[in-house]
CSV table of C-alpha atoms in Angstrom, one decimal:
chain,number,residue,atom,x,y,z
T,16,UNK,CA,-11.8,2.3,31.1
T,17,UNK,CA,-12.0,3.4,27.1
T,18,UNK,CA,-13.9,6.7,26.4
T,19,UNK,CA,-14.4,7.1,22.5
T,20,UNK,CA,-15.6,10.5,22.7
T,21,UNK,CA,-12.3,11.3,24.4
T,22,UNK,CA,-10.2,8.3,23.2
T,23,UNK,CA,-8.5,8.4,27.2
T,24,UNK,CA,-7.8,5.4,28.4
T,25,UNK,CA,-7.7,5.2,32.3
T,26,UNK,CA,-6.5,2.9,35.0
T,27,UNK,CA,-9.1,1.6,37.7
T,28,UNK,CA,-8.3,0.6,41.4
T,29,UNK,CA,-9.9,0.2,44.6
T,30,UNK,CA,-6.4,0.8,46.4
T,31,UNK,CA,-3.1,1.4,46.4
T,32,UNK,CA,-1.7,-2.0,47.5
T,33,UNK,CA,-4.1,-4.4,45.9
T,34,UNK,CA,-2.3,-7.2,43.6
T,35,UNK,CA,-4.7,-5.9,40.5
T,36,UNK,CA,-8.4,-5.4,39.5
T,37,UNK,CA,-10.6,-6.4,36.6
T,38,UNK,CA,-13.4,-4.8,35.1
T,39,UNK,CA,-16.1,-6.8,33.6
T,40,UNK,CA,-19.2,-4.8,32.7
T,41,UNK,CA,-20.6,-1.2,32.3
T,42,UNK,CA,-24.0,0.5,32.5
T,43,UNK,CA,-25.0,3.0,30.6
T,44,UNK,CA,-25.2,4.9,33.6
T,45,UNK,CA,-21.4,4.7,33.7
T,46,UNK,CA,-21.6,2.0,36.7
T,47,UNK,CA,-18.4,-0.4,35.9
T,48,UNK,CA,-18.5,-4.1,37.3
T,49,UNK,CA,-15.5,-5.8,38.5
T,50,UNK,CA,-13.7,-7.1,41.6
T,51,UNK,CA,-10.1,-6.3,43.1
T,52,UNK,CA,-7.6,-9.0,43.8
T,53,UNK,CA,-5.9,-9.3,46.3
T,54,UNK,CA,-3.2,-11.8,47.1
T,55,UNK,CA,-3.2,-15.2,45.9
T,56,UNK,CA,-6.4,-16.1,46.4
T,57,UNK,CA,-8.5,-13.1,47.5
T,58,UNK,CA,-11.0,-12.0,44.9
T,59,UNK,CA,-13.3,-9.5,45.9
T,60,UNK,CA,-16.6,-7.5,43.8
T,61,UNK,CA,-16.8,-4.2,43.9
T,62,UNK,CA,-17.7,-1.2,41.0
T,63,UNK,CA,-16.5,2.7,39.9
T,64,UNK,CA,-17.9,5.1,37.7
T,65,UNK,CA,-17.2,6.8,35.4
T,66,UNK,CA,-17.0,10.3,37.3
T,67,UNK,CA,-14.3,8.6,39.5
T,68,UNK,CA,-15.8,7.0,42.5
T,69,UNK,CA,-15.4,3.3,43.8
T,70,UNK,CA,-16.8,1.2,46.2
T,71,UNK,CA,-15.9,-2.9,47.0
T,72,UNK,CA,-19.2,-4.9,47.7
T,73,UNK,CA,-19.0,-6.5,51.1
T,74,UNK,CA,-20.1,-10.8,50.8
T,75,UNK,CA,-19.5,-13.7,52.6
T,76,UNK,CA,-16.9,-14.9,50.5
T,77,UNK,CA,-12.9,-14.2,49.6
T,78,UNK,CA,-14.2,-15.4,46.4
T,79,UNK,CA,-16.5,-13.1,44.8
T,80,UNK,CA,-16.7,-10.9,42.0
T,81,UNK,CA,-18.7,-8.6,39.8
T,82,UNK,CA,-19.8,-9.3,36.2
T,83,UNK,CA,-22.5,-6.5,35.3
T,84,UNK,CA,-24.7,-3.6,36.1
T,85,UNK,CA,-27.6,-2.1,35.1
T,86,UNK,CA,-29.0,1.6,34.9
T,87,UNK,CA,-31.3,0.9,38.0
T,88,UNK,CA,-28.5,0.5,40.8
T,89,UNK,CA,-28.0,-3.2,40.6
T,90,UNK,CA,-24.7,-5.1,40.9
T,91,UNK,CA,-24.8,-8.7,39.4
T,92,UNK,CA,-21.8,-11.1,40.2
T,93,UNK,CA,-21.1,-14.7,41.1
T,94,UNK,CA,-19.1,-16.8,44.2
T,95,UNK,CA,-16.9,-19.6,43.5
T,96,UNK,CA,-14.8,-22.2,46.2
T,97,UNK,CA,-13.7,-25.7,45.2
T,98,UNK,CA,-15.7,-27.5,47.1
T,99,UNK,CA,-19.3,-27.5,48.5
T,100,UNK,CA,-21.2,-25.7,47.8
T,101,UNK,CA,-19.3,-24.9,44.8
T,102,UNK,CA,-20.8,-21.6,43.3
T,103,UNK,CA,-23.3,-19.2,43.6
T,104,UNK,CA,-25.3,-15.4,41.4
T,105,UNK,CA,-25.3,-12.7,43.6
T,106,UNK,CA,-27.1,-9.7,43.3
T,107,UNK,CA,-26.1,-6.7,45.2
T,108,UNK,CA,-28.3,-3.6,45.0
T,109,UNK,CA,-28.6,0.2,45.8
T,110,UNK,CA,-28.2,2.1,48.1
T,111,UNK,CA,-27.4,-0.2,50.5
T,112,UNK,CA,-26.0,-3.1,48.7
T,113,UNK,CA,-26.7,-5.6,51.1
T,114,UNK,CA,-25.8,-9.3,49.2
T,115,UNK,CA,-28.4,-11.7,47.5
T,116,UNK,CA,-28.0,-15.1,46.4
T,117,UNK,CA,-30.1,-16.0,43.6
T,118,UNK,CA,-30.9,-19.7,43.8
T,119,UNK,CA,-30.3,-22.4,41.1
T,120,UNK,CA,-32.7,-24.9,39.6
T,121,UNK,CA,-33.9,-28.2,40.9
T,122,UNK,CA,-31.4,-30.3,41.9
T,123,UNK,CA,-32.1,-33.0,43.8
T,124,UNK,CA,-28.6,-34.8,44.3
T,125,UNK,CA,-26.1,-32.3,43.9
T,126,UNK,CA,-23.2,-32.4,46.3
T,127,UNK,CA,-21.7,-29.2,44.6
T,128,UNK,CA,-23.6,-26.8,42.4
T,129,UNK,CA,-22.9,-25.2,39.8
T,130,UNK,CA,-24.3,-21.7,39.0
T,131,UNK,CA,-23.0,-18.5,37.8
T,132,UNK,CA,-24.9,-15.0,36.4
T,133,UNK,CA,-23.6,-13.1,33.4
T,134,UNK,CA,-25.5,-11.0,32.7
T,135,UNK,CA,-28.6,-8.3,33.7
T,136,UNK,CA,-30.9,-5.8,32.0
T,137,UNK,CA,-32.5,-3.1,33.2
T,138,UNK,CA,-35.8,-4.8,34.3
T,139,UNK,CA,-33.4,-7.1,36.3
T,140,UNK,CA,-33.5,-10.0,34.5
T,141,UNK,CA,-30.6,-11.3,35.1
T,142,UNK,CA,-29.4,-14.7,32.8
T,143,UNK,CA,-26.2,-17.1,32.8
T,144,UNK,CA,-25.9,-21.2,34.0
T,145,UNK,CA,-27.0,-23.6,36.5
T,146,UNK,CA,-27.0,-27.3,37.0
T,147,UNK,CA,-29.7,-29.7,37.1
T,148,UNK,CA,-31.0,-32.8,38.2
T,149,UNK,CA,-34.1,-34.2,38.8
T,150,UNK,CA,-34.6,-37.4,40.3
T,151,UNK,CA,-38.0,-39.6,40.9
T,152,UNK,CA,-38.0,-42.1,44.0
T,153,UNK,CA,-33.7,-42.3,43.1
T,154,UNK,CA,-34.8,-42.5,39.6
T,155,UNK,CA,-32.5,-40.1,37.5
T,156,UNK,CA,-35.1,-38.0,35.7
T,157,UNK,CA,-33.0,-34.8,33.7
T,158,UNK,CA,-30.4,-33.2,34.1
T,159,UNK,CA,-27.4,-31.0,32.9
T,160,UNK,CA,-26.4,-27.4,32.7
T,161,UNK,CA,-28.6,-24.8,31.3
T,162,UNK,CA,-29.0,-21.4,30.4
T,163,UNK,CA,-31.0,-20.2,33.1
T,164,UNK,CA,-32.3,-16.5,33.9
T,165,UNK,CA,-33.3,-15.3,36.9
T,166,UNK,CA,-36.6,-13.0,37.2
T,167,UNK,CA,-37.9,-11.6,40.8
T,168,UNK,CA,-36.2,-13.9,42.6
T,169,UNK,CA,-37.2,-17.3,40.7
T,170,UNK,CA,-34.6,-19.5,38.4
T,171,UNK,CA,-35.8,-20.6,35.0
T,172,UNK,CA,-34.5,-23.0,33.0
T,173,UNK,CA,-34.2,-21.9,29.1
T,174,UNK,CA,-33.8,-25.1,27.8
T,175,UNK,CA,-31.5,-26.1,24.9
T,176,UNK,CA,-30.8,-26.9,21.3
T,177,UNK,CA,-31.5,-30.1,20.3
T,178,UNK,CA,-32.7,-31.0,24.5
T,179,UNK,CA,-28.2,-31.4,24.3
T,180,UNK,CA,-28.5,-30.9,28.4
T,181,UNK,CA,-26.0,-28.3,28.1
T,182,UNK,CA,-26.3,-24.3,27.4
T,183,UNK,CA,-24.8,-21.6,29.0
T,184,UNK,CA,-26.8,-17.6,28.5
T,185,UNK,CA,-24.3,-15.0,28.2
T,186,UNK,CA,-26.1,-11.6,27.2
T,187,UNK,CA,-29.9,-10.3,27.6
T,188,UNK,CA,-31.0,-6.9,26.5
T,189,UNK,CA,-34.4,-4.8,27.8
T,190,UNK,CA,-36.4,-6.5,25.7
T,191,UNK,CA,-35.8,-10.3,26.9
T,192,UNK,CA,-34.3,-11.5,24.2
T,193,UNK,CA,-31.1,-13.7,25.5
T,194,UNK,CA,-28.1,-15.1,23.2
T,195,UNK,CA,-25.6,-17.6,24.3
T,196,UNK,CA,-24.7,-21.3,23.5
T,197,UNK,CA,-25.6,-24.4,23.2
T,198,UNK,CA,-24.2,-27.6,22.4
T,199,UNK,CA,-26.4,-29.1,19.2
T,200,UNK,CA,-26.4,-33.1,20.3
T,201,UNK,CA,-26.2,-35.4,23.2
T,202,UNK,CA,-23.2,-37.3,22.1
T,203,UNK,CA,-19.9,-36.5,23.5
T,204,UNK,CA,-18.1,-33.9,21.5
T,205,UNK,CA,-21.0,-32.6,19.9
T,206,UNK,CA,-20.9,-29.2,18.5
T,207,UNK,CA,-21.8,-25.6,20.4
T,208,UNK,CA,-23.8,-23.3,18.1
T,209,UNK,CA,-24.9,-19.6,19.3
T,210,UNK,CA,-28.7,-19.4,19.9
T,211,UNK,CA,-30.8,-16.4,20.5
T,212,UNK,CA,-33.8,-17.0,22.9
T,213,UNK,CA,-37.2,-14.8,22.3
T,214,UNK,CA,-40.4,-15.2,23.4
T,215,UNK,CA,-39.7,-18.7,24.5
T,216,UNK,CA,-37.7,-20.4,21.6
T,217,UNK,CA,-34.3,-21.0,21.6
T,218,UNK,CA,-33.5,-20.7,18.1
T,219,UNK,CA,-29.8,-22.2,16.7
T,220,UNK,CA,-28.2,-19.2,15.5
T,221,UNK,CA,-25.7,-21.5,13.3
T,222,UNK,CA,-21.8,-21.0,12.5
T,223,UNK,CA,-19.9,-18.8,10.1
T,224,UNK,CA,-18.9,-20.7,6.7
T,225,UNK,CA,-16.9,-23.7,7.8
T,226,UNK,CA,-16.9,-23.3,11.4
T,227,UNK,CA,-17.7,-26.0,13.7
T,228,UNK,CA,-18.7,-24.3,16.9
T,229,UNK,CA,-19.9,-20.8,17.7
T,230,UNK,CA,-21.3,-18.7,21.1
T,231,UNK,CA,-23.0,-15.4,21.4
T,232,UNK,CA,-21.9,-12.8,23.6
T,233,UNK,CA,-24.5,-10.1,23.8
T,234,UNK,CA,-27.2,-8.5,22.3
T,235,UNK,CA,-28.2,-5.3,22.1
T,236,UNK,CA,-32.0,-3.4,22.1
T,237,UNK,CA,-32.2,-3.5,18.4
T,238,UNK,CA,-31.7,-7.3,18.6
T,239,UNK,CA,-27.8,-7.3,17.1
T,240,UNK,CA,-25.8,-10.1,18.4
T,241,UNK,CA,-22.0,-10.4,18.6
T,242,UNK,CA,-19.7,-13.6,19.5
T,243,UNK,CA,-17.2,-16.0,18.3
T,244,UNK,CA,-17.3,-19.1,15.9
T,245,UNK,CA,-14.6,-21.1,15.4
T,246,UNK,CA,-13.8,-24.4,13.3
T,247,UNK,CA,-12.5,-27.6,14.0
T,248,UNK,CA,-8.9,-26.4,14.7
T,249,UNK,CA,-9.9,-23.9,16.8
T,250,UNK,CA,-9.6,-20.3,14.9
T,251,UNK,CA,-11.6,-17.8,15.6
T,252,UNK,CA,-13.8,-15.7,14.0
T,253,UNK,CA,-15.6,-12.6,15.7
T,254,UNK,CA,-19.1,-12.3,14.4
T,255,UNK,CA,-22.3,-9.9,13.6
T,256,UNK,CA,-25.8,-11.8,13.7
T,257,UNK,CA,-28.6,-9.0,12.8
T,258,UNK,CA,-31.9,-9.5,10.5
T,259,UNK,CA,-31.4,-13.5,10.2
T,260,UNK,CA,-27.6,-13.6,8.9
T,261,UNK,CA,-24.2,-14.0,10.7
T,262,UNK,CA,-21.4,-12.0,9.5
T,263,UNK,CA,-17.7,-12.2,9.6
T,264,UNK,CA,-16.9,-9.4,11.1
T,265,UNK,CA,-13.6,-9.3,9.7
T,266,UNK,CA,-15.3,-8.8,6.4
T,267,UNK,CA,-17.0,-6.1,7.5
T,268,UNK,CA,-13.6,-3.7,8.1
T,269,UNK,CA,-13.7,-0.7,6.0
T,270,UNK,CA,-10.7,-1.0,3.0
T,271,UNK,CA,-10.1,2.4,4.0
T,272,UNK,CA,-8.7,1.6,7.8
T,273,UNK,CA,-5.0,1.3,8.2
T,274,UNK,CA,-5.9,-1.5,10.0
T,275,UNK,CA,-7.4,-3.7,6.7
T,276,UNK,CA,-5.0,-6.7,6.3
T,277,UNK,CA,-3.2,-6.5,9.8
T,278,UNK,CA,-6.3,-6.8,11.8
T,279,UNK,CA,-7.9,-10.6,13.1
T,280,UNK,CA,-10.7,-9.8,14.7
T,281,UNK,CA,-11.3,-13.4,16.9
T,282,UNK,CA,-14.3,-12.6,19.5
T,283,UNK,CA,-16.7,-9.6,19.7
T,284,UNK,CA,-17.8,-9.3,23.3
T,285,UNK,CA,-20.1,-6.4,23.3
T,286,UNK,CA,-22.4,-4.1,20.9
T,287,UNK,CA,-23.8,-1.2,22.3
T,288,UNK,CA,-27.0,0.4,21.5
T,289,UNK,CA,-26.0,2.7,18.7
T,290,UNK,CA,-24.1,-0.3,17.1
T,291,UNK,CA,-20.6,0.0,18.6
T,292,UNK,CA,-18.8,-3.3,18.8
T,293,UNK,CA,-15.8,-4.2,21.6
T,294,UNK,CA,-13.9,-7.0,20.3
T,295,UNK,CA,-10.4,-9.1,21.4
T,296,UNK,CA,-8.2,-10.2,18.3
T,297,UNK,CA,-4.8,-9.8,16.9
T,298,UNK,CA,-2.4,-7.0,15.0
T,299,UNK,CA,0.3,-8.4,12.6
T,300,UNK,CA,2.6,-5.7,13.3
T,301,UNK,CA,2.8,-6.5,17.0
T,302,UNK,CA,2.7,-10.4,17.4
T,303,UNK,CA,1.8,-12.3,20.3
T,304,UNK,CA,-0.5,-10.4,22.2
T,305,UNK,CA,-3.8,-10.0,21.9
T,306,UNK,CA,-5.5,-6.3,21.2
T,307,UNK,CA,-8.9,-4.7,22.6
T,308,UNK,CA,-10.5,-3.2,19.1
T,309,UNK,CA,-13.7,-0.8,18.9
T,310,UNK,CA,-15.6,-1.1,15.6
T,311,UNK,CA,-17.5,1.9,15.0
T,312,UNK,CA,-20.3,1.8,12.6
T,313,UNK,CA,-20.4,3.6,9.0
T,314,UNK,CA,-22.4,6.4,8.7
């Protein structure tokens, strides 16, 4: 866990002996999603806070982990085996906790499913994938994955760009609005582009100059979006979409940082709501790994 006020980085754990933990999401309540691992093959959800407590979620699974919060005590995370049923969202909410699944949409001849959460506001909407398929008297209907969100217990599909049959919705904010991607064709090999859903439209979001694919990460109350594009080889850009234009962020880097030239900034995977942008890329001066940056807005 990063505090910018403080600048102290500090290590999270459940226990002592565990093999390792991950964090995936914070509130701004300071609740931090993740899950603990233990051995091999034991994943299993659980959250801190800020202040220093931490508490493992108790499921039906050895497979299950934690992927956000929100400010109103509830836990969003997903299930995952290798065979049926495949995966599953879960909810988990305060003060009990007590485990929810959230179910996926129609699909009538599915020996595994496929479903996963990513995301939840503070109304509970929660939004990420599920499979589909609709069939009429063994008649293959439609079908695919699609960015779904999940509201008072009922699965929606949010459709996709171009009716492609396959979107994924990885960020919502308080006001409904929900970014992801979205591949823009049917054929095989088609492109991804980012889209931004409001009010019912899925709207393609586009690529940076020359890229080929692109995804949005999240979006923030002010309706900023952050994610990656990439072109055909694969290199990535990390992006700012606000007031109908994409931007590479790496643009955006003050010339005054001592960061300017050493910095490639490859995915942004969170704004905040007073503009603060988390992002993964890579420092020249120290090769081979990849870095955690914060962007901090100009005054």
């Amino acid at each position: 866990m990063y505090q910018q006020s403080s600048g102290a980085l500090s290590e999270l754990t459940f226990d002592p002996s565990e093999s390792g933990a991950s964090a995936k999401g914070i509130s701004d309540t300071g609740v931090i999603a993740g899950e603990e691992i233990s051995g091999p093959a034991g994943l299993h959800a659980g959250f801190w806070t800020v202040t220093g407590g931490a508490m493992l979620l108790t499921g039906q699974s050895d497979s299950e982990w934690a992927v956000a919060a929100n400010d109103n005590g509830i836990i969003l995370g997903d299930y995952g085996d290798s065979g049926s049923p495949g995966s599953a969202a879960l909810t988990w909410s305060a003060p009990g906790y007590a485990e929810t699944v959230l179910p996926g949409l129609r699909c009538d001849n599915c020996a595994r499913l496929m479903i996963s959460a990513n995301a939840i506001n503070d109304g509970g909407t929660a939004v990420g994938q599920s499979q589909s398929a609709i069939y009429d008297n063994g008649t293959f209907v439609s079908g695919g994955l699609f960015a779904v969100q999940w509201q008072s217990g009922t699965a929606t599909s949010l459709g996709s760009l171009q009716d492609s049959g396959t979107s994924a919705a990885y960020g919502i904010n308080n006001n409904g609005d929900v970014v992801g991607s979205s591949r823009v064709g049917q054929a095989s090999g088609a492109p991804s582009h980012a889209f931004l859903y409001h009010q019912g439209t899925m709207m393609d979001l586009g690529v940076l100059s020359g890229d080929a694919n692109s995804s949005a990460d999240c979006i923030n109350d002010s309706g900023q979006a952050v994610g990656v594009s990439s072109d055909a080889a694969g290199t990535q850009r990390a992006f700012l979409y606000q007031n109908g234009q994409m931007y590479d962020l790496n643009s955006l880097i003050d010339p005054a940082s001592p960061l300017t030239g050493r910095v490639s900034l490859q995915e942004a995977v969170g704004i905040s709501a007073n503009g603060l942008i988390a992002v993964n890329g890579t420092d020249s001066q120290d090769p081979g790994w990849t870095r955690a940056f914060l962007l901090i807005p100009l005054k």
